Short mmCIF file of C-alpha atoms (C1' of nucleotides) in Angstrom, two decimals:
data_model
loop_
_atom_site.label_atom_id
_atom_site.label_comp_id
_atom_site.label_asym_id
_atom_site.label_seq_id
_atom_site.Cartn_x
_atom_site.Cartn_y
_atom_site.Cartn_z
CA UNK A 7 -242.26 140.48 -51.87
CA UNK A 8 -239.02 139.69 -50.34
CA UNK A 9 -236.12 138.68 -52.76
CA UNK A 10 -233.84 135.85 -52.25
CA UNK A 11 -231.35 138.36 -52.71
CA UNK A 12 -230.81 138.45 -56.21
CA UNK A 13 -227.77 136.22 -57.29
CA UNK A 14 -226.84 138.68 -60.28
CA UNK A 15 -227.30 141.76 -57.69
CA UNK A 16 -224.89 139.67 -55.28
CA UNK A 17 -222.35 138.65 -58.01
CA UNK A 18 -222.38 142.56 -59.04
CA UNK A 19 -221.69 143.47 -55.14
CA UNK A 20 -218.80 140.96 -55.04
CA UNK A 21 -217.55 142.30 -58.48
CA UNK A 22 -217.71 146.00 -57.07
CA UNK A 23 -216.01 145.09 -54.07
CA UNK A 24 -213.42 142.96 -55.47
CA UNK A 25 -212.75 146.05 -57.83
CA UNK A 26 -212.13 148.24 -54.73
CA UNK A 27 -209.80 145.73 -53.59
CA UNK A 28 -207.59 145.80 -56.80
CA UNK A 29 -207.92 149.64 -56.38
CA UNK A 30 -206.84 149.64 -53.09
CA UNK A 31 -203.67 147.66 -54.12
CA UNK A 32 -203.03 150.05 -56.80
CA UNK A 33 -203.00 152.73 -54.35
CA UNK A 34 -200.62 150.94 -52.24
CA UNK A 35 -198.44 150.91 -55.00
CA UNK A 36 -198.84 154.82 -55.61
CA UNK A 37 -198.23 155.41 -52.28
CA UNK A 38 -194.71 153.90 -52.27
CA UNK A 39 -192.78 156.39 -50.25
CA UNK A 40 -195.92 157.68 -48.45
CA UNK A 41 -196.28 157.90 -44.66
CA UNK A 42 -196.50 154.80 -42.45
CA UNK A 43 -200.13 155.70 -41.84
CA UNK A 44 -201.32 155.60 -45.28
CA UNK A 45 -199.74 152.06 -45.91
CA UNK A 46 -201.89 151.16 -42.72
CA UNK A 47 -204.86 152.57 -43.84
CA UNK A 48 -205.00 150.71 -47.08
CA UNK A 49 -204.01 147.73 -45.26
CA UNK A 50 -206.96 148.12 -43.20
CA UNK A 51 -209.39 149.09 -46.23
CA UNK A 52 -208.13 145.88 -47.91
CA UNK A 53 -208.69 143.46 -44.94
CA UNK A 54 -212.19 145.24 -44.28
CA UNK A 55 -212.99 144.75 -47.99
CA UNK A 56 -212.02 140.90 -47.80
CA UNK A 57 -214.27 140.67 -44.83
CA UNK A 58 -217.00 142.53 -46.74
CA UNK A 59 -216.97 140.04 -49.94
CA UNK A 60 -216.71 136.90 -47.50
CA UNK A 61 -219.84 138.23 -45.45
CA UNK A 62 -221.74 138.55 -49.05
CA UNK A 63 -220.37 135.16 -50.07
CA UNK A 64 -221.68 133.68 -46.95
CA UNK A 65 -224.87 135.10 -47.15
CA UNK A 66 -225.44 132.46 -49.61
CA UNK A 67 -228.37 131.81 -51.70
CA UNK A 68 -230.67 132.87 -48.88
CA UNK A 69 -231.62 136.52 -48.49
CA UNK A 70 -230.10 138.52 -46.07
CA UNK A 71 -231.33 138.60 -42.79
CA UNK A 72 -232.84 141.95 -42.86
CA UNK A 73 -235.00 141.35 -39.80
CA UNK A 74 -231.88 140.36 -37.66
CA UNK A 75 -230.06 143.24 -39.27
CA UNK A 76 -232.56 145.70 -38.38
CA UNK A 77 -232.79 144.72 -34.79
CA UNK A 78 -228.96 145.35 -34.61
CA UNK A 79 -229.19 148.58 -35.98
CA UNK A 80 -232.00 149.60 -34.14
CA UNK A 81 -230.41 148.56 -30.78
CA UNK A 82 -230.79 145.85 -28.43
CA UNK A 83 -234.07 147.43 -26.76
CA UNK A 84 -235.63 145.88 -29.75
CA UNK A 85 -235.04 142.58 -28.63
CA UNK A 86 -237.90 143.25 -25.96
CA UNK A 87 -239.95 145.21 -28.12
CA UNK A 88 -242.53 143.17 -29.79
CA UNK A 89 -244.40 145.89 -31.41
CA UNK A 90 -243.17 147.70 -34.38
CA UNK A 91 -240.73 150.66 -33.96
CA UNK A 92 -239.51 153.30 -36.27
CA UNK A 93 -236.41 151.27 -36.66
CA UNK A 94 -237.72 148.05 -36.94
CA UNK A 95 -240.39 149.41 -39.33
CA UNK A 96 -238.21 150.40 -42.35
CA UNK A 97 -240.89 151.18 -44.90
CA UNK A 98 -242.33 153.28 -47.41
CA UNK A 99 -245.71 153.38 -45.26
CA UNK A 100 -246.10 156.42 -43.22
CA UNK A 101 -245.10 156.48 -39.44
CA UNK A 102 -247.67 154.85 -37.21
CA UNK A 103 -246.32 155.70 -33.89
CA UNK A 104 -247.14 159.29 -33.50
CA UNK A 105 -249.71 161.83 -34.55
CA UNK A 106 -246.95 164.15 -36.49
CA UNK A 107 -245.28 161.11 -38.24
CA UNK A 108 -248.68 159.82 -39.39
CA UNK A 109 -250.08 163.10 -41.05
CA UNK A 110 -246.90 163.09 -42.85
CA UNK A 111 -246.61 160.70 -45.91
CA UNK A 112 -242.89 159.95 -45.15
CA UNK A 113 -240.47 157.43 -46.87
CA UNK A 114 -238.45 156.00 -44.73
CA UNK A 115 -235.28 154.00 -44.78
CA UNK A 116 -232.24 153.16 -42.92
CA UNK A 117 -228.72 153.23 -43.59
CA UNK A 118 -225.51 152.30 -41.53
CA UNK A 119 -222.64 154.64 -41.83
CA UNK A 120 -219.00 153.92 -40.73
CA UNK A 121 -217.22 157.05 -40.19
CA UNK A 122 -213.65 155.90 -40.01
CA UNK A 123 -212.14 157.17 -37.04
CA UNK A 124 -215.11 159.46 -36.62
CA UNK A 125 -216.11 158.60 -33.06
CA UNK A 126 -216.09 162.17 -31.83
CA UNK A 127 -217.89 163.97 -34.77
CA UNK A 128 -219.02 162.10 -37.47
CA UNK A 129 -220.23 164.62 -39.67
CA UNK A 130 -222.48 162.07 -41.57
CA UNK A 131 -223.80 164.10 -44.54
CA UNK A 132 -225.53 162.81 -48.01
CA UNK A 133 -225.34 165.92 -50.25
CA UNK A 134 -228.24 167.67 -48.43
CA UNK A 135 -227.91 170.41 -45.86
CA UNK A 136 -229.48 169.32 -42.69
CA UNK A 137 -230.28 171.57 -39.50
CA UNK A 138 -230.23 169.64 -36.19
CA UNK A 139 -233.55 170.51 -34.12
CA UNK A 140 -233.35 167.84 -31.56
CA UNK A 141 -231.42 165.25 -29.70
CA UNK A 142 -233.22 162.33 -27.77
CA UNK A 143 -232.10 159.75 -25.20
CA UNK A 144 -233.49 156.50 -26.46
CA UNK A 145 -234.37 153.70 -24.10
CA UNK A 146 -232.24 151.23 -24.20
CA UNK A 147 -229.41 152.69 -26.52
CA UNK A 148 -226.48 154.35 -25.13
CA UNK A 149 -226.33 157.00 -27.16
CA UNK A 150 -228.71 159.72 -28.10
CA UNK A 151 -230.41 159.80 -31.16
CA UNK A 152 -230.09 163.48 -33.11
CA UNK A 153 -233.03 164.58 -35.18
CA UNK A 154 -231.91 166.53 -38.30
CA UNK A 155 -234.44 168.48 -40.72
CA UNK A 156 -233.50 169.76 -44.09
CA UNK A 157 -232.37 173.30 -43.88
CA UNK A 158 -234.71 174.26 -46.72
CA UNK A 159 -237.95 173.02 -44.59
CA UNK A 160 -239.15 176.59 -44.10
CA UNK A 161 -237.60 178.13 -47.32
CA UNK A 162 -239.01 175.54 -49.68
CA UNK A 163 -241.27 173.50 -47.40
CA UNK A 164 -239.12 170.68 -47.58
CA UNK A 165 -240.23 167.92 -45.40
CA UNK A 166 -237.31 165.38 -45.33
CA UNK A 167 -235.85 164.67 -42.12
CA UNK A 168 -233.37 162.04 -40.75
CA UNK A 169 -232.43 160.65 -37.27
CA UNK A 170 -228.74 159.70 -36.73
CA UNK A 171 -227.87 157.41 -33.97
CA UNK A 172 -225.02 156.00 -32.80
CA UNK A 173 -224.91 152.09 -32.62
CA UNK A 174 -224.18 150.80 -29.42
CA UNK A 175 -221.92 148.01 -30.78
CA UNK A 176 -219.65 149.92 -32.71
CA UNK A 177 -218.86 153.77 -32.21
CA UNK A 178 -217.70 154.27 -35.50
CA UNK A 179 -220.93 153.29 -36.91
CA UNK A 180 -224.08 155.16 -37.35
CA UNK A 181 -227.73 154.28 -38.15
CA UNK A 182 -229.06 156.93 -40.26
CA UNK A 183 -232.90 156.86 -40.76
CA UNK A 184 -234.53 159.17 -43.34
CA UNK A 185 -237.76 160.23 -43.49
CA UNK A 186 -239.41 161.48 -46.66
CA UNK A 187 -237.93 162.74 -49.71
CA UNK A 188 -236.30 165.99 -50.36
CA UNK A 189 -238.47 168.46 -52.19
CA UNK A 190 -236.07 171.39 -52.00
CA UNK A 191 -233.87 172.07 -54.69
CA UNK A 192 -230.38 172.41 -53.37
CA UNK A 193 -228.64 175.36 -54.85
CA UNK A 194 -225.56 173.59 -55.20
CA UNK A 195 -226.92 171.40 -57.82
CA UNK A 196 -228.26 173.89 -59.63
CA UNK A 197 -224.93 175.94 -59.62
CA UNK A 198 -222.89 172.87 -60.06
CA UNK A 199 -225.12 172.12 -63.04
CA UNK A 200 -225.01 175.34 -64.71
CA UNK A 201 -221.99 176.73 -63.66
CA UNK A 202 -218.81 174.67 -63.58
CA UNK A 203 -216.00 175.86 -61.22
CA UNK A 204 -212.81 174.71 -62.83
CA UNK A 205 -210.51 175.33 -60.12
CA UNK A 206 -212.63 173.95 -57.20
CA UNK A 207 -213.34 171.07 -59.68
CA UNK A 208 -209.48 170.31 -60.20
CA UNK A 209 -208.84 170.55 -56.59
CA UNK A 210 -211.66 168.50 -55.80
CA UNK A 211 -211.53 165.64 -58.38
CA UNK A 212 -207.88 165.34 -57.43
CA UNK A 213 -209.17 164.81 -53.57
CA UNK A 214 -211.99 162.72 -54.72
CA UNK A 215 -209.29 160.49 -56.46
CA UNK A 216 -207.22 160.43 -53.39
CA UNK A 217 -210.22 159.26 -51.33
CA UNK A 218 -211.88 156.95 -54.00
CA UNK A 219 -209.07 155.14 -54.50
CA UNK A 220 -209.26 154.21 -50.69
CA UNK A 221 -212.76 153.27 -50.55
CA UNK A 222 -213.84 150.49 -48.80
CA UNK A 223 -217.36 149.48 -48.94
CA UNK A 224 -218.36 146.98 -46.33
CA UNK A 225 -222.12 145.14 -46.83
CA UNK A 226 -223.13 143.66 -43.92
CA UNK A 227 -225.37 141.12 -44.39
CA UNK A 228 -226.38 142.70 -47.66
CA UNK A 229 -229.94 142.26 -48.72
CA UNK A 230 -230.14 142.63 -52.62
CA UNK A 231 -233.25 142.38 -54.46
CA UNK A 232 -234.05 142.27 -57.94
CA UNK A 233 -234.00 145.59 -59.45
CA UNK A 234 -237.72 147.29 -60.06
CA UNK A 235 -238.65 149.26 -62.84
CA UNK A 236 -238.48 152.79 -62.13
CA UNK A 237 -236.72 152.25 -59.13
CA UNK A 238 -233.68 154.57 -58.03
CA UNK A 239 -231.77 152.03 -56.81
CA UNK A 240 -230.93 149.79 -59.62
CA UNK A 241 -228.75 152.66 -61.60
CA UNK A 242 -225.40 153.38 -60.29
CA UNK A 243 -223.31 151.46 -57.99
CA UNK A 244 -221.35 154.33 -57.01
CA UNK A 245 -221.84 158.09 -57.02
CA UNK A 246 -218.95 159.86 -55.88
CA UNK A 247 -220.65 163.27 -55.42
CA UNK A 248 -220.06 164.86 -52.19
CA UNK A 249 -217.31 167.19 -51.00
CA UNK A 250 -213.84 165.90 -50.39
CA UNK A 251 -211.23 167.45 -48.12
CA UNK A 252 -211.05 170.97 -48.41
CA UNK A 253 -214.14 171.17 -50.34
CA UNK A 254 -217.18 173.44 -49.66
CA UNK A 255 -220.12 172.06 -47.69
CA UNK A 256 -222.19 169.80 -49.71
CA UNK A 257 -224.62 172.24 -50.35
CA UNK A 258 -222.08 174.15 -52.24
CA UNK A 259 -220.24 171.27 -53.50
CA UNK A 260 -219.74 171.03 -57.31
CA UNK A 261 -220.02 167.56 -57.11
CA UNK A 262 -223.17 167.25 -55.12
CA UNK A 263 -225.89 165.69 -57.08
CA UNK A 264 -229.44 166.03 -56.89
CA UNK A 265 -229.57 162.93 -55.00
CA UNK A 266 -231.70 162.13 -52.24
CA UNK A 267 -230.72 160.63 -49.33
CA UNK A 268 -232.68 157.49 -50.56
CA UNK A 269 -229.97 157.03 -53.13
CA UNK A 270 -226.84 158.77 -51.57
CA UNK A 271 -225.37 157.43 -48.57
CA UNK A 272 -222.00 159.69 -47.29
CA UNK A 273 -219.95 159.08 -45.14
CA UNK A 274 -217.62 161.73 -43.65
CA UNK A 275 -214.18 161.25 -41.98
CA UNK A 276 -213.46 162.61 -38.71
CA UNK A 277 -210.65 165.16 -38.28
CA UNK A 278 -208.32 162.28 -37.39
CA UNK A 279 -208.51 160.86 -40.53
CA UNK A 280 -208.11 163.96 -42.35
CA UNK A 281 -204.95 165.76 -43.38
CA UNK A 282 -203.81 168.37 -40.89
CA UNK A 283 -203.83 170.66 -43.85
CA UNK A 284 -207.54 170.77 -44.37
CA UNK A 285 -210.14 171.33 -41.69
CA UNK A 286 -213.00 170.44 -43.46
CA UNK A 287 -214.36 167.03 -43.24
CA UNK A 288 -213.62 164.77 -45.97
CA UNK A 289 -216.91 163.48 -47.40
CA UNK A 290 -217.24 160.36 -49.90
CA UNK A 291 -220.60 159.99 -51.09
CA UNK A 292 -221.45 156.61 -52.46
CA UNK A 293 -224.86 155.86 -53.88
CA UNK A 294 -226.31 152.75 -52.41
CA UNK A 295 -225.83 150.22 -55.11
CA UNK A 296 -228.67 147.87 -53.80
CA UNK A 297 -231.91 147.82 -54.40
CA UNK A 298 -234.37 148.50 -51.63
CA UNK A 299 -237.56 146.81 -52.34
CA UNK A 300 -240.82 148.56 -52.16
CA UNK A 301 -241.51 146.17 -49.20
CA UNK A 302 -239.08 148.27 -47.29
CA UNK A 303 -236.41 145.82 -46.81
CA UNK A 304 -233.55 147.67 -44.71
CA UNK A 305 -230.43 148.26 -46.45
CA UNK A 306 -228.07 148.61 -43.85
CA UNK A 307 -224.56 149.68 -45.80
CA UNK A 308 -221.45 150.23 -44.01
CA UNK A 309 -219.02 152.49 -45.54
CA UNK A 310 -215.80 152.85 -44.14
CA UNK A 311 -213.92 155.73 -45.71
CA UNK A 312 -210.40 155.97 -45.37
CA UNK A 313 -208.75 158.83 -46.95
CA UNK A 314 -204.70 159.24 -46.52
CA UNK A 315 -203.48 162.83 -45.99
CA UNK A 316 -204.23 164.59 -49.44
CA UNK A 317 -200.19 166.19 -49.48
CA UNK A 318 -199.05 162.50 -49.58
CA UNK A 319 -200.72 161.59 -52.53
CA UNK A 320 -200.24 162.23 -55.91
CA UNK A 321 -203.16 160.74 -57.13
CA UNK A 322 -204.28 162.77 -60.18
CA UNK A 323 -203.51 159.71 -62.00
CA UNK A 324 -205.42 157.40 -59.63
CA UNK A 325 -208.64 156.38 -60.29
CA UNK A 326 -209.61 157.82 -63.57
CA UNK A 327 -206.59 157.81 -65.67
CA UNK A 328 -205.67 154.11 -63.95
CA UNK A 329 -209.29 153.02 -63.16
CA UNK A 330 -208.16 149.73 -64.44
CA UNK A 331 -211.75 148.03 -64.98
CA UNK A 332 -212.13 144.48 -64.44
CA UNK A 333 -214.03 143.11 -67.93
CA UNK A 334 -216.80 141.73 -65.98
CA UNK A 335 -217.17 144.76 -64.05
CA UNK A 336 -220.70 146.31 -64.98
CA UNK A 337 -218.80 149.85 -66.22
CA UNK A 338 -222.10 150.67 -68.18
CA UNK A 339 -223.54 151.38 -64.65
CA UNK A 340 -221.14 153.50 -63.77
CA UNK A 341 -220.98 157.16 -64.93
CA UNK A 342 -218.37 158.62 -62.57
CA UNK A 343 -217.46 161.39 -65.22
CA UNK A 344 -220.80 163.05 -65.12
CA UNK A 345 -220.08 163.95 -61.48
CA UNK A 346 -217.15 165.44 -62.38
CA UNK A 347 -218.88 167.67 -64.92
"C1'" DT B 20 -225.66 190.25 -37.06
"C1'" DT B 21 -226.69 185.93 -38.70
"C1'" DT B 22 -227.22 180.85 -38.71
"C1'" DA B 23 -226.76 176.67 -36.45
"C1'" DT B 24 -226.69 173.93 -32.17
"C1'" DT B 25 -228.17 172.69 -27.66
"C1'" DT B 26 -231.65 171.36 -24.47
"C1'" DG B 27 -235.53 171.58 -21.68
"C1'" DA B 28 -240.41 171.53 -22.46
"C1'" DC B 29 -244.06 170.02 -24.56
"C1'" DC B 30 -247.21 166.98 -27.42
"C1'" DT B 31 -248.84 162.74 -29.36
"C1'" DC B 32 -249.75 157.74 -29.23
"C1'" DA B 33 -249.36 153.28 -27.60
"C1'" DT C 23 -247.92 156.87 -17.98
"C1'" DG C 24 -243.87 156.47 -20.44
"C1'" DA C 25 -241.38 156.89 -25.07
"C1'" DG C 26 -240.15 159.12 -29.16
"C1'" DG C 27 -240.41 163.37 -31.96
"C1'" DT C 28 -240.84 168.34 -32.28
"C1'" DC C 29 -240.70 172.97 -30.71
"C1'" DA C 30 -238.56 177.08 -29.40
"C1'" DA C 31 -235.75 179.88 -26.57
"C1'" DA C 32 -231.00 180.34 -25.11
"C1'" DT C 33 -226.53 179.81 -26.25
"C1'" DA C 34 -222.71 179.47 -29.57
"C1'" DA C 35 -220.44 179.78 -33.66
"C1'" DA C 36 -219.08 182.00 -38.02
#
DNA sequence: TTTATTTGACCTCA
DNA sequence: TGAGGTCAAATAAA
């Protein structure tokens, strides 16, 4: 049931993070004459990446302490709550706490999103369009929990919902709990697949390159399990699919993939991290590269997204043209180009 | 005018 | 009975 973390998977993660670090270094080079802020950001990205690698390495042969992490993600109140809570019981099982939840065969898992600097307005998104339908103060937590449902709930009967709650310990971290799977067909996906939008794509790709070059992935006590057949978790380490600065919202973004929250994690940037020239938030989607076991282990993935102001970066030659893969990097599992198509 | 968000009330369950 | 989740009217924004 519980995996020991999968040495192969861990190596993969470490490799990925190491590669990210290399990318950051490249970014720094390209930022030669850029504003100090950009350099500061890259420096921070680098340090965070190092810490991330260290955390994974320190996790050793033992598995990630998912229970502890779940408790942390759920808030301190769980310390005194012996009974399972929705947060602590992250599983494929239907909810058991309320009648409504019981009636819905909902898949659930939890991710942790860091929106760098996005304390005020995290704009957490995942390629799907959500409508907020409620907010509730949760006992034992400092911040209210927001309740979202799929925009297509009524039009397409999509039952996907999610809960977003800022963590107590870090205002830039958000616990996002997904319930159910999207049954809706995102128009943007269809559009993107059938009608390429060259202009937007070009711009978007450039921006995407900007951001992706500065991507830092921090995995906190990552739980990795051996891939399961037919799982959607074992495919792609990265999925750059969500809107980036200046792009349309997720549902209209040509980069949006038919991903579900179950396989796509998006962290968005706060306005403070966005170029003044762009009012839209920056989005960066990253497929959670880590297997979430069917036994409902929590994957708490922290994605710190950094982005230098777009105008400061002539990054068209980044990431794609200059994406230098480590020979050991599992390139076969990455198909970024497909997301630019 | 339409769409999204806010927020108090209500419902269900432990 | 209290907590969590959802509903729906009111309000705001586009």
